[in-house]
Amino acid sequence: KIPGTLWAQRKDCIYLTVDLADCKNPQIDLDEEGKIKFVGVGGTTQETYELELEFYGPINKEDSKIQFGQRNIFLVIKKNFAGGPDEDEADSDDEGTDIL
């Protein structure tokens, strides 16, 4: 099964919420290349839920944060702009900054 998922995006990060109550032993793998994999057992039926997402660009795993709650898991995934346009160009042109 796939858990309910909400996301929002800014120039520097992606906010991702995995909506899964009472999640037991969640496994979250963030890949620097821009992939995330989630596996967890939860919900009222305590079934296994899985989610895989691939972003359009690399992410900064070190600066990303994960917060575990009783009803959901909240991630702040930092984008990695290494090798991309410099910050002045990114501010003047929003094109190319979306990675989800």
mmCIF file with all atom_site columns, C-alpha atoms in Angstrom:
data_model
loop_
_atom_site.group_PDB
_atom_site.id
_atom_site.type_symbol
_atom_site.label_atom_id
_atom_site.label_alt_id
_atom_site.label_comp_id
_atom_site.label_asym_id
_atom_site.label_entity_id
_atom_site.label_seq_id
_atom_site.pdbx_PDB_ins_code
_atom_site.Cartn_x
_atom_site.Cartn_y
_atom_site.Cartn_z
_atom_site.occupancy
_atom_site.B_iso_or_equiv
_atom_site.pdbx_formal_charge
_atom_site.auth_seq_id
_atom_site.auth_comp_id
_atom_site.auth_asym_id
_atom_site.auth_atom_id
_atom_site.pdbx_PDB_model_num
ATOM 1   C CA . LYS A 1 1   ? 0.000  0.000  0.000   1.00 0.00 ? 1   LYS A CA 1
ATOM 2   C CA . ILE A 1 2   ? 1.023  3.612  -0.518  1.00 0.00 ? 2   ILE A CA 1
ATOM 3   C CA . PRO A 1 3   ? 0.573  6.030  2.419   1.00 0.00 ? 3   PRO A CA 1
ATOM 4   C CA . GLY A 1 4   ? -1.085 9.413  2.024   1.00 0.00 ? 4   GLY A CA 1
ATOM 5   C CA . THR A 1 5   ? 1.563  11.947 1.078   1.00 0.00 ? 5   THR A CA 1
ATOM 6   C CA . LEU A 1 6   ? 1.562  15.751 1.047   1.00 0.00 ? 6   LEU A CA 1
ATOM 7   C CA . TRP A 1 7   ? 4.326  17.984 -0.262  1.00 0.00 ? 7   TRP A CA 1
ATOM 8   C CA . ALA A 1 8   ? 5.230  21.601 -0.766  1.00 0.00 ? 8   ALA A CA 1
ATOM 9   C CA . GLN A 1 9   ? 8.304  23.133 -2.329  1.00 0.00 ? 9   GLN A CA 1
ATOM 10  C CA . ARG A 1 10  ? 10.466 26.236 -1.993  1.00 0.00 ? 10  ARG A CA 1
ATOM 11  C CA . LYS A 1 11  ? 13.636 27.227 -3.798  1.00 0.00 ? 11  LYS A CA 1
ATOM 12  C CA . ASP A 1 12  ? 15.854 25.645 -1.152  1.00 0.00 ? 12  ASP A CA 1
ATOM 13  C CA . CYS A 1 13  ? 13.823 22.670 0.141   1.00 0.00 ? 13  CYS A CA 1
ATOM 14  C CA . ILE A 1 14  ? 10.907 20.264 -0.160  1.00 0.00 ? 14  ILE A CA 1
ATOM 15  C CA . TYR A 1 15  ? 8.447  19.689 2.691   1.00 0.00 ? 15  TYR A CA 1
ATOM 16  C CA . LEU A 1 16  ? 7.119  16.129 2.640   1.00 0.00 ? 16  LEU A CA 1
ATOM 17  C CA . THR A 1 17  ? 4.530  14.650 5.021   1.00 0.00 ? 17  THR A CA 1
ATOM 18  C CA . VAL A 1 18  ? 3.859  10.910 5.102   1.00 0.00 ? 18  VAL A CA 1
ATOM 19  C CA . ASP A 1 19  ? 0.413  10.484 6.639   1.00 0.00 ? 19  ASP A CA 1
ATOM 20  C CA . LEU A 1 20  ? 0.598  7.174  8.515   1.00 0.00 ? 20  LEU A CA 1
ATOM 21  C CA . ALA A 1 21  ? -0.663 6.907  12.105  1.00 0.00 ? 21  ALA A CA 1
ATOM 22  C CA . ASP A 1 22  ? 1.020  4.629  14.653  1.00 0.00 ? 22  ASP A CA 1
ATOM 23  C CA . CYS A 1 23  ? 3.929  3.834  12.324  1.00 0.00 ? 23  CYS A CA 1
ATOM 24  C CA . LYS A 1 24  ? 6.196  1.150  13.752  1.00 0.00 ? 24  LYS A CA 1
ATOM 25  C CA . ASN A 1 25  ? 9.895  1.012  12.818  1.00 0.00 ? 25  ASN A CA 1
ATOM 26  C CA . PRO A 1 26  ? 9.788  3.382  9.837   1.00 0.00 ? 26  PRO A CA 1
ATOM 27  C CA . GLN A 1 27  ? 12.694 3.025  7.433   1.00 0.00 ? 27  GLN A CA 1
ATOM 28  C CA . ILE A 1 28  ? 13.558 6.120  5.428   1.00 0.00 ? 28  ILE A CA 1
ATOM 29  C CA . ASP A 1 29  ? 16.373 6.166  2.910   1.00 0.00 ? 29  ASP A CA 1
ATOM 30  C CA . LEU A 1 30  ? 17.379 9.505  1.386   1.00 0.00 ? 30  LEU A CA 1
ATOM 31  C CA . ASP A 1 31  ? 19.708 9.201  -1.598  1.00 0.00 ? 31  ASP A CA 1
ATOM 32  C CA . GLU A 1 32  ? 21.974 12.144 -2.511  1.00 0.00 ? 32  GLU A CA 1
ATOM 33  C CA . GLU A 1 33  ? 21.039 11.579 -6.173  1.00 0.00 ? 33  GLU A CA 1
ATOM 34  C CA . GLY A 1 34  ? 17.475 12.685 -5.407  1.00 0.00 ? 34  GLY A CA 1
ATOM 35  C CA . LYS A 1 35  ? 15.538 9.607  -4.345  1.00 0.00 ? 35  LYS A CA 1
ATOM 36  C CA . ILE A 1 36  ? 13.608 8.759  -1.205  1.00 0.00 ? 36  ILE A CA 1
ATOM 37  C CA . LYS A 1 37  ? 12.295 5.389  -0.098  1.00 0.00 ? 37  LYS A CA 1
ATOM 38  C CA . PHE A 1 38  ? 9.942  4.898  2.855   1.00 0.00 ? 38  PHE A CA 1
ATOM 39  C CA . VAL A 1 39  ? 8.764  1.599  4.382   1.00 0.00 ? 39  VAL A CA 1
ATOM 40  C CA . GLY A 1 40  ? 6.699  1.359  7.563   1.00 0.00 ? 40  GLY A CA 1
ATOM 41  C CA . VAL A 1 41  ? 3.979  -0.634 9.291   1.00 0.00 ? 41  VAL A CA 1
ATOM 42  C CA . GLY A 1 42  ? 1.053  1.415  10.576  1.00 0.00 ? 42  GLY A CA 1
ATOM 43  C CA . GLY A 1 43  ? -2.518 2.587  10.277  1.00 0.00 ? 43  GLY A CA 1
ATOM 44  C CA . THR A 1 44  ? -5.513 1.020  11.973  1.00 0.00 ? 44  THR A CA 1
ATOM 45  C CA . THR A 1 45  ? -4.810 -2.328 10.287  1.00 0.00 ? 45  THR A CA 1
ATOM 46  C CA . GLN A 1 46  ? -1.022 -2.272 10.922  1.00 0.00 ? 46  GLN A CA 1
ATOM 47  C CA . GLU A 1 47  ? -0.253 -3.031 7.283   1.00 0.00 ? 47  GLU A CA 1
ATOM 48  C CA . THR A 1 48  ? 3.039  -2.419 5.472   1.00 0.00 ? 48  THR A CA 1
ATOM 49  C CA . TYR A 1 49  ? 3.181  0.832  3.514   1.00 0.00 ? 49  TYR A CA 1
ATOM 50  C CA . GLU A 1 50  ? 5.813  1.757  0.949   1.00 0.00 ? 50  GLU A CA 1
ATOM 51  C CA . LEU A 1 51  ? 6.630  4.949  -0.935  1.00 0.00 ? 51  LEU A CA 1
ATOM 52  C CA . GLU A 1 52  ? 9.344  5.725  -3.479  1.00 0.00 ? 52  GLU A CA 1
ATOM 53  C CA . LEU A 1 53  ? 9.890  9.160  -5.011  1.00 0.00 ? 53  LEU A CA 1
ATOM 54  C CA . GLU A 1 54  ? 12.507 10.385 -7.442  1.00 0.00 ? 54  GLU A CA 1
ATOM 55  C CA . PHE A 1 55  ? 13.219 14.108 -7.542  1.00 0.00 ? 55  PHE A CA 1
ATOM 56  C CA . TYR A 1 56  ? 14.418 16.035 -10.604 1.00 0.00 ? 56  TYR A CA 1
ATOM 57  C CA . GLY A 1 57  ? 17.702 16.951 -8.929  1.00 0.00 ? 57  GLY A CA 1
ATOM 58  C CA . PRO A 1 58  ? 20.110 16.014 -6.134  1.00 0.00 ? 58  PRO A CA 1
ATOM 59  C CA . ILE A 1 59  ? 19.368 16.584 -2.453  1.00 0.00 ? 59  ILE A CA 1
ATOM 60  C CA . ASN A 1 60  ? 21.522 17.453 0.545   1.00 0.00 ? 60  ASN A CA 1
ATOM 61  C CA . LYS A 1 61  ? 21.058 14.469 2.855   1.00 0.00 ? 61  LYS A CA 1
ATOM 62  C CA . GLU A 1 62  ? 23.203 15.940 5.663   1.00 0.00 ? 62  GLU A CA 1
ATOM 63  C CA . ASP A 1 63  ? 21.081 19.097 6.077   1.00 0.00 ? 63  ASP A CA 1
ATOM 64  C CA . SER A 1 64  ? 17.698 17.373 5.636   1.00 0.00 ? 64  SER A CA 1
ATOM 65  C CA . LYS A 1 65  ? 15.590 16.707 8.733   1.00 0.00 ? 65  LYS A CA 1
ATOM 66  C CA . ILE A 1 66  ? 13.055 14.034 9.718   1.00 0.00 ? 66  ILE A CA 1
ATOM 67  C CA . GLN A 1 67  ? 10.488 14.407 12.512  1.00 0.00 ? 67  GLN A CA 1
ATOM 68  C CA . PHE A 1 68  ? 8.433  11.424 13.697  1.00 0.00 ? 68  PHE A CA 1
ATOM 69  C CA . GLY A 1 69  ? 4.956  12.053 15.121  1.00 0.00 ? 69  GLY A CA 1
ATOM 70  C CA . GLN A 1 70  ? 2.121  9.794  16.234  1.00 0.00 ? 70  GLN A CA 1
ATOM 71  C CA . ARG A 1 71  ? 0.033  10.511 13.128  1.00 0.00 ? 71  ARG A CA 1
ATOM 72  C CA . ASN A 1 72  ? 2.640  11.348 10.484  1.00 0.00 ? 72  ASN A CA 1
ATOM 73  C CA . ILE A 1 73  ? 6.276  11.699 9.527   1.00 0.00 ? 73  ILE A CA 1
ATOM 74  C CA . PHE A 1 74  ? 7.464  15.149 8.446   1.00 0.00 ? 74  PHE A CA 1
ATOM 75  C CA . LEU A 1 75  ? 10.574 15.659 6.319   1.00 0.00 ? 75  LEU A CA 1
ATOM 76  C CA . VAL A 1 76  ? 12.385 18.835 5.310   1.00 0.00 ? 76  VAL A CA 1
ATOM 77  C CA . ILE A 1 77  ? 14.522 17.797 2.350   1.00 0.00 ? 77  ILE A CA 1
ATOM 78  C CA . LYS A 1 78  ? 17.189 20.331 1.386   1.00 0.00 ? 78  LYS A CA 1
ATOM 79  C CA . LYS A 1 79  ? 17.978 20.739 -2.292  1.00 0.00 ? 79  LYS A CA 1
ATOM 80  C CA . ASN A 1 80  ? 21.591 20.492 -3.426  1.00 0.00 ? 80  ASN A CA 1
ATOM 81  C CA . PHE A 1 81  ? 22.583 23.180 -5.898  1.00 0.00 ? 81  PHE A CA 1
ATOM 82  C CA . ALA A 1 82  ? 26.207 22.071 -6.307  1.00 0.00 ? 82  ALA A CA 1
ATOM 83  C CA . GLY A 1 83  ? 27.176 22.375 -9.923  1.00 0.00 ? 83  GLY A CA 1
ATOM 84  C CA . GLY A 1 84  ? 23.945 24.213 -10.754 1.00 0.00 ? 84  GLY A CA 1
ATOM 85  C CA . PRO A 1 85  ? 23.298 27.883 -11.431 1.00 0.00 ? 85  PRO A CA 1
ATOM 86  C CA . ASP A 1 86  ? 24.778 30.304 -8.934  1.00 0.00 ? 86  ASP A CA 1
ATOM 87  C CA . GLU A 1 87  ? 22.418 31.847 -6.408  1.00 0.00 ? 87  GLU A CA 1
ATOM 88  C CA . ASP A 1 88  ? 22.058 35.179 -8.237  1.00 0.00 ? 88  ASP A CA 1
ATOM 89  C CA . GLU A 1 89  ? 20.805 33.391 -11.347 1.00 0.00 ? 89  GLU A CA 1
ATOM 90  C CA . ALA A 1 90  ? 18.447 31.205 -9.297  1.00 0.00 ? 90  ALA A CA 1
ATOM 91  C CA . ASP A 1 91  ? 16.900 34.287 -7.667  1.00 0.00 ? 91  ASP A CA 1
ATOM 92  C CA . SER A 1 92  ? 16.220 35.994 -10.976 1.00 0.00 ? 92  SER A CA 1
ATOM 93  C CA . ASP A 1 93  ? 14.944 32.923 -12.809 1.00 0.00 ? 93  ASP A CA 1
ATOM 94  C CA . ASP A 1 94  ? 12.721 30.371 -11.060 1.00 0.00 ? 94  ASP A CA 1
ATOM 95  C CA . GLU A 1 95  ? 12.910 27.992 -13.994 1.00 0.00 ? 95  GLU A CA 1
ATOM 96  C CA . GLY A 1 96  ? 14.891 24.850 -13.234 1.00 0.00 ? 96  GLY A CA 1
ATOM 97  C CA . THR A 1 97  ? 14.612 25.007 -9.432  1.00 0.00 ? 97  THR A CA 1
ATOM 98  C CA . ASP A 1 98  ? 11.664 22.597 -9.146  1.00 0.00 ? 98  ASP A CA 1
ATOM 99  C CA . ILE A 1 99  ? 12.853 19.092 -8.389  1.00 0.00 ? 99  ILE A CA 1
ATOM 100 C CA . LEU A 1 100 ? 9.675  17.280 -7.442  1.00 0.00 ? 100 LEU A CA 1
#
